[in-house]
Amino acid sequence: MRDVMLSGRLATRGGGAVRNAVHLLALVFLLLAIAFGVIAWAAGDTFYLRLATEALIFAGLAMSVDILLGYTGLLSLGQALYFGLGAYTSAVVLRDIGPSFWLAMGMTLVLATLAGTLGGFIANRVKGVYFALITFGLAQVVAKVVYNTRELGASDGLIGVPEITIPLGLFTVEAANPAAFFLFVLAFVLLLYAGIAYLMDTPFGRTLTAIRANDRRVPFLGSNPLVYRMLAYVLAANVAALTGALYPMLRGFVSPELMFFHTSGNAVITVIVGGVGTLIGPILGSVLLTALRSVVGTWTEHHLIVIGVLFMLSVILLPKGLIGAIRPWLQHRLTGSETPR
Amino acid sequence: MTKKTSALAAALLLTSAGTALAADPIRIGVVTPLSGTYAPIGQQVRWGLELAAKQVNDKGGIAGRPVELLFEDEEANPAVAVQKAEKLFQVAKVDFLTGTVNSGSTLAVGQVAERNDRLLATTVSFADSITTDKCSPNVFRVNARAGQQSAALAEWLNKEKPKSKVFFLGPDYEMGRSTVAAFKQAATDKGASDAGEVFAPLDSKDYTQYFGQLRASRPAVIYTSVAGNDTVRLLTQLEEYGLLRNLTVVGASGTVTSQNIGAIGKAAEGFVTGVGYSPEIGTPENKAFVDAFRAAYKTDPDLYGADSFGLIHFYKAAVEKAGTTATAALRDAMRGIQWQTPQGTKTMRGGDHQAVQEMYAVQVTDGKFRIVGTVPGEAAIGQDLCTKF
């Protein structure tokens, strides 16, 4: 374990600047988001605040993909499974048991951990393209089961999720209030971000990076890669499910489309556009893509072509994503002399 | 807003400038699938609405105000549909919303309408739940629901083949099972007997494995709610095994459509289904509608196009009766209102917001659907099961 830390230190000598650059971007993002929230609130807006809230919720899903893809080197094509699991759990709890935010989140945490462990045992038996296919298959199977289960609303989904009040100790947040709920989700997603970013900086995170680099050598460092892959998988499942649980609080319904490949695929695209392995990149990517879809979708019905072309251009011109393109420049500015990695 | 609609709106403003120089347009939001699997349905919705809006605007608009249509692509995904609906309500400030196709979208967008205190009507979704157990005070349906389609078919069956033995074959998923259950209920209520049922997986390649059970039960009629290429395989295999002799095939309205009728070929001959519209309807109103539709878009309208066309007249009648576009007054005006459509006069039932309309039994003859029976609206509508308002 000490070796891992040592090699981690060596690899990121001057990594302080890398971290600082990314954390600075996160701070800028937070300030811009708060400014947006205040302006939109002052202008009496509802739509853009709620659209931004949705973008942040899908940013959580993208972060969960990034934990697997960017840190552990596992491409999950079925992360919507856990996002949908969280959304359905939260919807059912709020609708049929009681409009309690903490109960919904608690149930989601328990179910996502169970489902993530089970799914992890299946998917982590294989690597590479097989892992991608297994995760894809798992999500399709669960989506079809939900699609055909009358108790879960089948193809129609569940409507009638109440607009809840979220008690936060000193004060409460009304989910129906667009500005308040936006700020709440912003805080929630950025806390998740901070938590994951911290975790990725610990020996645990370094081991995940080592697995991505060369998982055959990890046992020589005294770590069992399978254990770490399982932990990463369950962590990612929980991140996806907890943000998914916020979806019905915003939109008041869930539908099986939330679990479809469409949702998983979009999350992967978001991560690649934003910057793989940066965590803040997926958040920025989600905000940008959601805004772009909304604008282009109104402008032309051929919006899928426009988004597709932009995606290809971004892969060709910005192979490391938005953050990957900004980071070297920012690092350079921060340290004055650091050569970009 | 697309270029097309803005050009349309501009043209309308010019033509109606004499009568309504200062009148604000009435804005109707249309959230409909313009891309993906359901795009052909969305296209019919769009054509029907645009044609009706143009005709209404040429005659001075609704209460002197021109109609403006604002389209948004919902990708047949409720999660996209709610976002687009909210945009139309909050940013474009539309007075009314329509266009949703799959019932999940209609239900979810209906809830958005409720929370924004605006009204919505679907012209396509036929899931019974929208105007029964999941009904909403803000949602209306101007097209026929699944229950009306199976009631019309059961009515025709009772008239043509009373007390016959019916075998049911559905696709094995939730919707397939519920359509079979609904038709079985409607048919057995009229005196038909149940010869057995079987559910085949979606996308089955081989239906012959069920033919033994089918023959053993000796039915006079087989009901099926499979769709698309499944229908092609089922009917051609029945034909190859010689089982179509002395057997009447009836089915859901989506079983045999213009998309797969060519591939089924002569095995489709004699197939009967219940529908809410057919371009064959012989009334002068429908002839005028079909001619105008063909002239504008070089193709026949289907039921989605016709019901969407009728929607503009429904809204027009309601606004003129209420004298306003305000939600509460308009809702009251819509309840019980009668309006003209290509199918004739429809009535909006106040208790559950479901349109009551004449239904048709249509049969495939020489590769084309011909009307073989008409069922009065009251006979097909069924009970009001909405308890929410």
XYZ file of C-alpha atoms in Angstrom:
730
model
C 0.000 0.000 0.000
C 2.845 2.372 0.797
C 4.249 1.649 -2.644
C 1.021 2.735 -4.239
C 1.095 5.942 -2.315
C 4.687 6.422 -3.214
C 4.104 5.845 -6.899
C 1.037 8.037 -6.651
C 3.150 10.801 -5.208
C 5.741 10.378 -7.887
C 3.173 10.408 -10.653
C 1.546 13.535 -9.371
C 4.609 15.481 -8.404
C 3.348 18.879 -9.342
C -0.036 17.161 -9.243
C -0.945 19.858 -6.772
C -1.279 22.202 -9.695
C -3.474 19.702 -11.518
C -5.719 19.403 -8.508
C -5.724 23.118 -7.934
C -6.651 23.759 -11.550
C -9.592 21.383 -11.349
C -10.699 22.674 -7.967
C -10.477 26.223 -9.239
C -12.763 25.262 -12.113
C -15.197 23.731 -9.625
C -15.168 26.947 -7.624
C -15.735 29.065 -10.740
C -18.578 26.743 -11.699
C -20.150 27.102 -8.259
C -19.949 30.898 -8.385
C -21.368 31.044 -11.913
C -24.175 28.670 -10.953
C -25.086 30.759 -7.902
C -24.998 33.912 -10.022
C -27.268 32.228 -12.562
C -29.612 31.125 -9.780
C -29.851 34.625 -8.326
C -30.411 36.297 -11.700
C -33.020 33.748 -12.747
C -34.741 34.041 -9.384
C -34.793 37.844 -9.625
C -36.220 37.607 -13.143
C -39.010 35.375 -11.851
C -37.947 32.512 -14.120
C -39.146 28.954 -13.690
C -38.211 27.058 -16.831
C -34.478 27.762 -16.970
C -34.020 27.114 -13.261
C -35.743 23.763 -13.556
C -33.829 22.921 -16.726
C -30.570 23.727 -14.917
C -31.699 21.545 -12.002
C -32.297 18.684 -14.408
C -28.852 19.256 -15.946
C -27.294 18.956 -12.479
C -29.230 15.768 -11.786
C -27.930 14.207 -14.996
C -24.488 15.539 -14.061
C -24.641 13.158 -11.102
C -25.219 10.261 -13.473
C -22.291 11.436 -15.609
C -20.032 11.633 -12.539
C -20.946 8.058 -11.728
C -19.871 7.016 -15.244
C -16.649 8.989 -14.754
C -15.780 7.118 -11.534
C -15.825 3.908 -13.550
C -14.493 5.161 -16.877
C -12.125 7.931 -15.846
C -10.640 6.423 -12.709
C -11.097 2.673 -12.853
C -10.976 2.296 -16.636
C -14.321 0.486 -16.894
C -16.793 1.570 -19.571
C -20.324 1.174 -18.233
C -23.050 1.338 -20.855
C -25.763 0.673 -18.319
C -25.372 3.266 -15.603
C -28.977 4.397 -16.197
C -29.966 1.174 -14.430
C -28.937 2.687 -11.075
C -30.162 6.150 -11.974
C -33.568 4.639 -12.763
C -33.441 2.474 -9.648
C -32.975 5.592 -7.521
C -35.706 7.456 -9.416
C -38.219 4.614 -9.059
C -37.353 3.985 -5.397
C -37.774 7.644 -4.575
C -41.012 7.904 -6.588
C -42.557 4.862 -4.923
C -41.510 5.943 -1.421
C -42.740 9.527 -1.860
C -45.986 8.484 -3.501
C -47.017 5.418 -1.557
C -45.205 5.472 1.786
C -44.817 9.104 2.744
C -43.441 12.372 1.344
C -40.220 12.101 3.325
C -37.010 13.172 1.613
C -34.725 11.344 4.021
C -36.715 8.122 3.861
C -36.548 8.206 0.060
C -32.804 8.832 0.090
C -32.219 6.175 2.768
C -34.177 3.556 0.854
C -32.303 4.493 -2.321
C -28.965 4.107 -0.544
C -29.888 0.647 0.727
C -31.337 -0.624 -2.562
C -28.556 0.863 -4.693
C -25.917 -0.747 -2.480
C -27.653 -4.122 -2.769
C -28.243 -3.819 -6.507
C -24.744 -2.426 -7.076
C -23.193 -5.352 -5.197
C -25.240 -7.849 -7.173
C -24.608 -6.110 -10.493
C -20.932 -5.716 -9.602
C -20.546 -9.433 -8.943
C -21.926 -10.156 -12.405
C -20.202 -7.388 -14.352
C -16.794 -7.520 -12.644
C -16.272 -11.124 -13.649
C -15.158 -9.753 -16.996
C -13.184 -6.789 -18.287
C -12.971 -4.473 -21.242
C -15.584 -4.719 -23.938
C -17.251 -7.630 -22.121
C -17.775 -5.443 -19.081
C -19.406 -2.817 -21.296
C -21.699 -5.424 -22.843
C -22.670 -6.962 -19.495
C -23.550 -3.584 -17.993
C -25.532 -2.770 -21.125
C -27.376 -6.088 -20.902
C -28.129 -5.749 -17.189
C -29.687 -2.332 -17.716
C -31.756 -3.532 -20.671
C -33.064 -6.508 -18.694
C -34.092 -4.385 -15.718
C -35.610 -1.691 -17.975
C -37.718 -4.339 -19.747
C -38.846 -5.808 -16.439
C -39.957 -2.364 -15.242
C -41.553 -1.693 -18.637
C -43.746 -4.751 -18.139
C -44.526 -4.518 -14.431
C -47.977 -3.109 -13.886
C -47.261 -2.322 -10.212
C -44.540 0.071 -11.381
C -46.778 1.690 -13.970
C -45.409 -0.439 -16.854
C -44.779 1.536 -20.044
C -46.712 4.547 -18.751
C -44.429 5.098 -15.752
C -45.597 6.513 -12.430
C -47.155 9.954 -12.155
C -48.426 11.779 -9.100
C -45.199 12.036 -7.092
C -46.004 14.803 -4.574
C -44.040 18.053 -4.369
C -42.154 17.564 -1.131
C -40.633 19.724 1.565
C -37.036 18.834 2.395
C -36.104 19.378 6.056
C -32.445 20.368 6.445
C -32.186 20.950 10.182
C -32.086 24.729 10.384
C -34.372 25.388 7.428
C -36.494 23.608 4.837
C -36.437 23.569 1.039
C -39.623 23.389 -1.040
C -39.048 21.166 -4.077
C -41.768 23.159 -5.846
C -39.789 26.379 -5.506
C -37.547 26.435 -8.611
C -34.776 28.650 -7.193
C -34.606 26.922 -3.806
C -34.602 23.440 -5.296
C -31.967 24.480 -7.835
C -29.663 25.669 -5.060
C -30.370 22.527 -3.079
C -29.497 20.238 -6.005
C -26.439 22.379 -6.774
C -25.229 21.929 -3.213
C -26.047 18.211 -3.306
C -24.184 17.546 -6.556
C -21.176 19.653 -5.600
C -20.964 17.913 -2.222
C -21.012 14.606 -4.063
C -18.303 16.009 -6.321
C -16.190 17.118 -3.366
C -16.652 13.769 -1.649
C -15.679 11.768 -4.723
C -12.776 14.103 -5.548
C -11.468 13.632 -2.006
C -11.903 9.879 -2.227
C -10.047 9.745 -5.536
C -7.125 11.482 -3.859
C -6.849 8.867 -1.102
C -4.972 5.574 -1.481
C -8.298 4.059 -2.521
C -8.535 6.413 -5.507
C -4.871 5.876 -6.371
C -5.454 2.149 -6.461
C -8.342 2.650 -8.856
C -6.039 4.708 -11.078
C -3.471 1.939 -10.862
C -6.107 -0.574 -11.985
C -6.892 1.621 -14.967
C -3.207 1.840 -15.844
C -2.360 -1.852 -15.408
C -4.555 -4.125 -13.338
C -2.151 -7.066 -13.604
C 0.463 -5.241 -11.620
C -1.880 -4.157 -8.856
C -1.654 -7.519 -7.002
C 2.084 -6.984 -6.735
C 1.312 -3.886 -4.704
C -0.590 -6.052 -2.279
C -4.089 -5.053 -3.374
C -6.759 -7.255 -4.847
C -8.020 -5.412 -7.943
C -11.365 -7.204 -7.830
C -12.142 -5.772 -4.392
C -11.353 -2.277 -5.595
C -13.355 -2.693 -8.773
C -16.316 -3.881 -6.710
C -16.001 -0.889 -4.375
C -15.775 1.509 -7.313
C -18.794 -0.123 -8.932
C -20.935 0.098 -5.794
C -19.808 3.697 -5.228
C -20.751 4.613 -8.790
C -24.106 2.844 -8.424
C -24.862 4.893 -5.329
C -23.866 8.188 -6.942
C -26.137 7.450 -9.905
C -29.018 6.285 -7.702
C -28.854 9.176 -5.232
C -28.989 11.787 -7.980
C -31.628 9.710 -9.773
C -33.710 9.892 -6.585
C -33.882 13.666 -7.048
C -35.478 13.319 -10.504
C -39.064 12.562 -9.398
C -38.816 15.348 -6.804
C -38.201 17.736 -9.702
C -40.480 16.339 -12.403
C -43.141 14.560 -10.360
C -42.991 11.337 -12.396
C -40.735 8.494 -13.496
C -40.878 6.445 -16.670
C -38.963 3.391 -17.904
C -37.214 5.597 -20.500
C -34.998 6.797 -17.626
C -33.407 3.319 -17.611
C -33.080 2.929 -21.367
C -29.789 2.922 -23.238
C -30.612 6.446 -24.405
C -29.972 7.674 -20.849
C -26.832 5.582 -20.290
C -25.438 6.566 -23.682
C -26.049 10.251 -23.070
C -24.161 9.999 -19.792
C -21.130 8.490 -21.544
C -21.258 11.216 -24.211
C -21.471 13.838 -21.464
C -18.345 12.444 -19.778
C -16.374 12.312 -23.027
C -17.366 15.848 -24.032
C -16.669 17.207 -20.556
C -13.397 15.404 -19.998
C -12.842 11.820 -18.857
C -11.397 11.420 -15.375
C -11.929 15.011 -14.270
C -15.272 14.751 -12.372
C -15.932 18.450 -12.912
C -15.871 17.843 -16.675
C -18.985 15.650 -16.607
C -20.811 18.349 -14.606
C -19.880 21.056 -17.101
C -20.624 18.695 -19.972
C -24.087 17.943 -18.625
C -24.928 21.623 -18.218
C -23.673 22.448 -21.721
C -25.332 19.502 -23.459
C -28.658 20.001 -21.688
C -28.704 23.670 -22.655
C -27.659 22.848 -26.205
C -30.350 20.176 -26.592
C -33.029 22.522 -25.360
C -32.008 25.348 -27.702
C -31.269 23.249 -30.791
C -34.379 21.130 -30.215
C -36.581 24.196 -30.475
C -34.677 25.496 -33.462
C -34.879 22.368 -35.648
C -36.299 18.867 -35.463
C -32.962 17.585 -36.816
C -31.347 18.321 -33.447
C -29.959 14.784 -33.142
C -27.820 15.390 -36.234
C -26.548 18.683 -34.834
C -25.676 17.115 -31.462
C -24.067 14.136 -33.202
C -21.854 16.348 -35.369
C -20.853 18.440 -32.359
C -19.981 15.260 -30.476
C -17.763 14.047 -33.308
C -16.091 17.430 -33.612
C -15.417 17.538 -29.890
C -13.898 14.041 -29.947
C -11.642 14.998 -32.894
C -10.693 18.507 -31.777
C -10.809 18.103 -27.986
C -9.806 14.475 -27.392
C -9.427 15.118 -23.672
C -12.740 16.907 -23.421
C -13.458 20.474 -22.450
C -11.576 20.267 -19.179
C -8.690 18.453 -20.808
C -8.391 21.404 -23.171
C -8.586 24.094 -20.498
C -6.546 22.402 -17.791
C -2.991 22.658 -19.216
C -3.506 26.336 -19.851
C -4.888 26.892 -16.370
C -2.084 24.847 -14.763
C 0.414 26.904 -16.639
C -1.159 30.076 -15.342
C -1.259 28.727 -11.793
C 2.335 27.555 -11.546
C 3.921 29.816 -14.085
C 6.314 27.134 -15.319
C 4.621 23.757 -15.081
C 4.655 21.946 -18.391
C 1.278 20.536 -19.263
C 0.980 16.815 -18.678
C -40.347 27.956 -33.484
C -39.511 26.553 -36.875
C -39.229 28.583 -40.031
C -42.334 26.944 -41.406
C -44.552 27.970 -38.543
C -43.194 31.476 -38.373
C -43.810 31.862 -42.092
C -47.279 30.474 -41.598
C -47.952 32.800 -38.708
C -46.650 35.756 -40.697
C -48.854 34.847 -43.640
C -51.812 34.543 -41.321
C -51.135 37.876 -39.746
C -51.134 39.425 -43.215
C -54.337 37.766 -44.392
C -56.233 38.450 -41.228
C -54.852 41.933 -40.862
C -58.157 43.420 -41.962
C -60.196 41.780 -39.250
C -57.746 41.479 -36.387
C -55.045 44.045 -36.777
C -54.162 44.324 -33.127
C -55.263 40.854 -32.021
C -52.655 38.753 -30.235
C -52.332 35.312 -31.717
C -53.635 32.345 -29.732
C -50.597 30.166 -29.199
C -50.990 26.421 -29.198
C -47.963 24.387 -28.159
C -47.427 21.050 -29.889
C -45.169 18.544 -28.098
C -44.943 15.645 -30.510
C -42.331 13.160 -31.747
C -40.673 14.684 -34.812
C -37.699 12.291 -34.729
C -37.364 8.587 -33.993
C -39.761 5.646 -34.235
C -42.913 7.689 -33.769
C -41.937 10.420 -36.223
C -44.510 9.273 -38.837
C -47.277 9.742 -36.255
C -45.891 13.130 -35.252
C -45.852 14.080 -38.926
C -49.579 13.315 -39.275
C -50.288 15.263 -36.090
C -48.383 18.218 -37.481
C -50.093 18.116 -40.865
C -53.556 17.818 -39.334
C -52.966 20.750 -36.997
C -51.335 22.958 -39.629
C -54.095 22.340 -42.137
C -56.820 23.147 -39.612
C -54.966 26.212 -38.320
C -54.554 27.542 -41.863
C -58.242 27.028 -42.663
C -59.364 28.593 -39.386
C -57.037 31.554 -39.829
C -58.224 32.116 -43.393
C -61.695 32.554 -41.954
C -60.670 35.070 -39.322
C -59.123 32.894 -36.633
C -60.579 31.995 -33.239
C -62.667 34.829 -31.778
C -60.847 37.188 -34.142
C -57.397 36.011 -33.067
C -55.112 34.054 -35.397
C -53.853 30.645 -34.276
C -50.129 30.149 -33.987
C -48.615 26.672 -33.598
C -45.318 26.131 -31.783
C -43.718 22.722 -32.292
C -41.300 20.909 -29.993
C -39.831 17.440 -30.537
C -40.563 15.123 -27.608
C -38.663 12.105 -29.045
C -41.463 9.867 -27.675
C -39.714 10.107 -24.309
C -41.752 11.398 -21.353
C -38.617 12.842 -19.732
C -38.046 14.996 -22.822
C -41.747 15.754 -23.231
C -42.143 17.284 -19.756
C -39.137 19.515 -20.313
C -40.478 20.736 -23.662
C -43.967 21.214 -22.242
C -42.580 23.315 -19.434
C -40.659 25.396 -21.938
C -43.810 26.036 -23.965
C -45.831 26.934 -20.863
C -43.194 29.035 -19.130
C -41.166 30.633 -21.907
C -43.454 30.678 -24.952
C -46.535 31.244 -22.743
C -48.754 29.032 -24.873
C -52.491 29.058 -24.184
C -53.014 25.366 -24.842
C -50.973 22.224 -25.410
C -51.420 19.152 -27.607
C -49.514 16.605 -29.684
C -48.268 13.973 -27.198
C -48.285 10.514 -28.732
C -47.260 7.746 -26.326
C -49.460 7.529 -23.271
C -46.533 7.855 -20.846
C -45.837 11.296 -22.317
C -49.485 12.317 -22.217
C -49.800 11.358 -18.545
C -46.553 13.066 -17.529
C -47.264 16.215 -19.551
C -50.815 16.226 -18.172
C -49.288 16.583 -14.738
C -47.143 19.488 -15.978
C -50.321 21.131 -17.328
C -51.988 20.630 -13.953
C -49.083 22.242 -12.106
C -49.002 25.144 -14.568
C -52.790 25.534 -14.486
C -53.124 25.144 -18.246
C -55.144 22.705 -20.384
C -53.965 19.875 -22.616
C -55.605 17.583 -25.133
C -54.211 14.471 -26.731
C -55.191 13.518 -30.258
C -53.329 10.204 -30.420
C -52.796 8.361 -27.083
C -55.348 5.627 -26.679
C -54.435 4.047 -23.321
C -57.674 3.860 -21.331
C -55.931 5.057 -18.154
C -55.691 8.661 -19.421
C -59.416 9.198 -19.029
C -60.129 6.538 -16.409
C -58.056 5.857 -13.296
C -55.322 8.391 -14.153
C -57.672 11.097 -15.429
C -56.787 14.726 -14.797
C -59.013 17.817 -14.666
C -56.597 19.488 -17.100
C -56.415 16.711 -19.695
C -58.920 16.092 -22.503
C -58.902 13.409 -25.174
C -60.465 14.137 -28.559
C -59.634 10.744 -30.117
C -61.148 7.347 -29.362
C -59.567 5.330 -26.574
C -58.664 1.631 -26.738
C -61.911 0.677 -24.981
C -63.962 2.350 -27.714
C -62.009 0.515 -30.406
C -62.558 -2.892 -28.840
C -66.202 -2.060 -28.053
C -66.769 -1.187 -31.707
C -65.112 -4.420 -32.823
C -67.090 -6.480 -30.314
C -70.289 -4.804 -31.498
C -69.508 -5.721 -35.117
C -68.597 -9.272 -34.122
C -71.854 -9.684 -32.258
C -73.800 -8.517 -35.299
C -71.933 -10.530 -37.922
C -70.953 -13.640 -35.966
C -73.083 -13.781 -32.824
C -72.046 -16.127 -30.006
C -68.899 -17.248 -31.774
C -65.928 -18.982 -30.166
C -62.990 -16.587 -30.027
C -59.338 -17.518 -29.634
C -57.003 -14.802 -28.349
C -53.354 -14.425 -29.347
C -51.414 -11.486 -27.937
C -47.814 -10.347 -27.675
C -46.352 -11.179 -24.287
C -45.888 -7.778 -22.719
C -47.981 -5.527 -20.528
C -49.798 -3.659 -23.315
C -50.421 -6.823 -25.304
C -51.950 -8.527 -22.298
C -54.133 -5.558 -21.393
C -55.516 -5.190 -24.954
C -56.393 -8.875 -25.040
C -58.043 -8.648 -21.602
C -60.065 -5.592 -22.691
C -61.319 -7.181 -25.891
C -62.085 -10.472 -24.191
C -64.217 -8.589 -21.671
C -66.032 -6.635 -24.400
C -66.633 -9.708 -26.576
C -67.763 -12.097 -23.831
C -70.122 -9.408 -22.509
C -71.819 -9.553 -25.911
C -72.130 -13.322 -25.765
C -68.975 -14.568 -27.465
C -67.243 -17.508 -25.799
C -63.601 -17.829 -24.862
C -61.805 -20.612 -26.754
C -58.486 -20.008 -25.028
C -55.619 -17.577 -25.109
C -51.903 -17.642 -25.765
C -49.189 -15.012 -25.433
C -46.221 -15.167 -27.785
C -42.972 -13.303 -27.063
C -42.472 -10.034 -28.930
C -40.627 -10.518 -32.202
C -41.511 -14.231 -32.432
C -40.197 -15.892 -35.567
C -42.348 -18.971 -35.372
C -46.033 -18.941 -34.454
C -46.708 -22.474 -35.678
C -45.998 -23.867 -32.195
C -49.322 -22.332 -31.073
C -51.328 -23.690 -34.008
C -52.011 -27.057 -32.356
C -53.731 -25.360 -29.446
C -55.535 -23.071 -31.873
C -56.902 -25.933 -33.984
C -57.849 -28.049 -30.992
C -60.075 -25.292 -29.618
C -61.908 -24.958 -32.963
C -62.565 -21.209 -32.869
C -64.645 -19.326 -35.439
C -62.754 -16.123 -34.749
C -59.184 -15.325 -33.754
C -58.379 -12.013 -32.077
C -54.802 -10.771 -32.097
C -53.064 -7.643 -30.865
C -49.590 -8.318 -32.262
C -48.162 -5.513 -34.375
C -45.611 -4.646 -37.048
C -43.576 -7.536 -38.433
C -45.085 -9.932 -35.888
C -48.403 -9.568 -37.703
C -46.683 -10.321 -41.004
C -45.290 -13.592 -39.649
C -48.428 -14.620 -37.772
C -50.816 -14.082 -40.660
C -48.585 -15.550 -43.375
C -47.903 -18.617 -41.219
C -51.635 -19.058 -40.539
C -52.181 -18.830 -44.291
C -49.431 -21.357 -45.106
C -50.950 -23.844 -42.663
C -54.374 -23.364 -44.240
C -55.856 -22.176 -40.981
C -57.407 -19.025 -42.393
C -60.192 -21.032 -44.065
C -63.437 -20.552 -42.136
C -61.628 -18.379 -39.621
C -62.336 -14.687 -39.170
C -59.282 -12.720 -38.075
C -59.948 -9.610 -36.023
C -57.460 -7.468 -34.154
C -56.323 -4.270 -32.543
C -56.187 -1.125 -34.640
C -52.381 -1.220 -34.803
C -52.190 -4.876 -35.927
C -52.559 -4.342 -39.662
C -51.568 -0.867 -40.831
C -50.533 0.803 -44.066
C -46.920 0.028 -43.056
C -47.200 -3.773 -42.983
C -50.219 -4.506 -45.163
C -48.033 -4.834 -48.252
C -45.790 -7.427 -46.640
C -48.740 -9.484 -45.371
C -50.213 -9.612 -48.856
C -53.308 -11.682 -49.388
C -53.143 -13.173 -45.895
C -54.467 -9.814 -44.675
C -57.688 -10.195 -46.678
C -60.742 -10.169 -44.454
C -58.992 -8.804 -41.369
C -61.368 -6.651 -39.300
C -60.584 -4.013 -36.709
C -62.361 -1.205 -34.862
C -61.180 2.350 -35.464
C -62.231 5.921 -34.850
C -61.491 7.162 -38.350
C -61.069 6.013 -41.911
C -60.425 8.159 -44.994
C -63.229 6.098 -46.581
C -65.931 7.829 -44.520
C -68.431 9.078 -47.088
C -69.612 12.321 -45.520
C -69.093 15.613 -47.406
C -67.087 17.002 -44.439
C -64.669 14.109 -44.611
C -64.375 14.292 -48.409
C -63.524 17.988 -48.156
C -60.972 17.229 -45.445
C -59.328 14.366 -47.344
C -59.156 16.439 -50.555
C -57.594 19.399 -48.769
C -55.152 17.104 -46.965
C -54.126 15.344 -50.175
C -53.727 18.645 -51.990
C -51.486 20.016 -49.274
C -49.369 16.969 -48.368
C -49.736 14.492 -51.302
C -50.819 11.679 -49.001
C -53.926 10.383 -47.232
C -54.683 11.454 -43.688
C -54.809 8.690 -41.094
C -56.698 8.769 -37.812
C -53.950 10.830 -36.131
C -54.107 13.490 -38.839
C -57.900 13.573 -38.742
C -58.140 13.774 -34.948
C -55.471 16.484 -34.799
C -57.368 18.417 -37.466
C -60.503 18.058 -35.347
C -58.674 19.292 -32.253
C -58.354 22.854 -33.599
C -62.127 22.909 -34.114
C -62.638 21.554 -30.602
C -60.498 24.328 -29.169
C -62.147 26.939 -31.376
C -65.640 25.874 -30.302
C -64.632 25.922 -26.631
C -62.923 29.337 -26.758
C -65.866 30.857 -28.599
C -68.283 29.365 -26.087
C -66.236 30.516 -23.090
C -65.345 33.879 -24.616
C -61.866 33.561 -23.123
C -58.775 31.336 -23.045
C -58.621 31.376 -19.226
C -58.234 27.867 -17.847
C -61.211 27.495 -15.501
C -63.783 29.032 -17.852
C -62.395 27.111 -20.823
C -62.522 23.824 -18.932
C -66.184 24.409 -18.114
C -66.867 25.255 -21.756
C -65.097 22.104 -22.973
C -67.195 19.837 -20.787
C -70.152 18.604 -22.777
C -69.249 20.634 -25.853
C -70.075 19.382 -29.344
C -67.853 20.127 -32.308
C -67.455 19.257 -35.973
C -64.720 16.888 -37.147
C -64.090 14.933 -40.350
C -65.807 11.984 -38.579
C -68.910 14.059 -37.881
C -70.034 15.613 -34.613
C -68.128 14.606 -31.492
C -69.193 15.259 -27.897
C -66.776 15.802 -25.013
C -68.055 13.866 -22.012
C -67.779 16.138 -18.978
C -67.327 13.386 -16.411
C -64.029 12.012 -17.703
C -62.979 14.370 -20.553
C -63.303 11.591 -23.131
C -64.669 12.347 -26.601
C -67.757 10.375 -27.595
C -67.743 9.620 -31.291
C -69.077 7.247 -33.892
C -66.819 4.209 -34.283
C -66.163 2.113 -37.376
C -65.445 -1.525 -38.085
C -63.123 -1.719 -41.088
C -62.166 -4.769 -43.129
C -59.286 -5.383 -45.506
C -60.686 -5.953 -48.984
C -58.328 -6.102 -51.970
C -55.519 -4.676 -49.862
C -57.528 -1.650 -48.718
C -59.528 -0.917 -45.570
C -63.270 -0.669 -46.246
C -65.868 0.357 -43.689
C -68.073 -2.650 -42.928
C -69.940 -1.361 -39.926
C -70.681 1.760 -37.925
C -71.190 1.785 -34.189
C -72.931 4.790 -32.632
C -70.840 6.738 -30.119
C -73.039 5.922 -27.139
C -72.743 2.170 -27.749
C -68.942 2.221 -27.775
C -68.105 4.748 -25.088
C -68.438 2.606 -21.977
C -68.757 3.759 -18.404
C -67.299 6.924 -16.911
C -64.637 5.522 -14.575
C -62.944 8.786 -13.651
C -63.293 9.640 -9.980
C -60.767 12.458 -9.637
C -63.113 15.308 -10.558
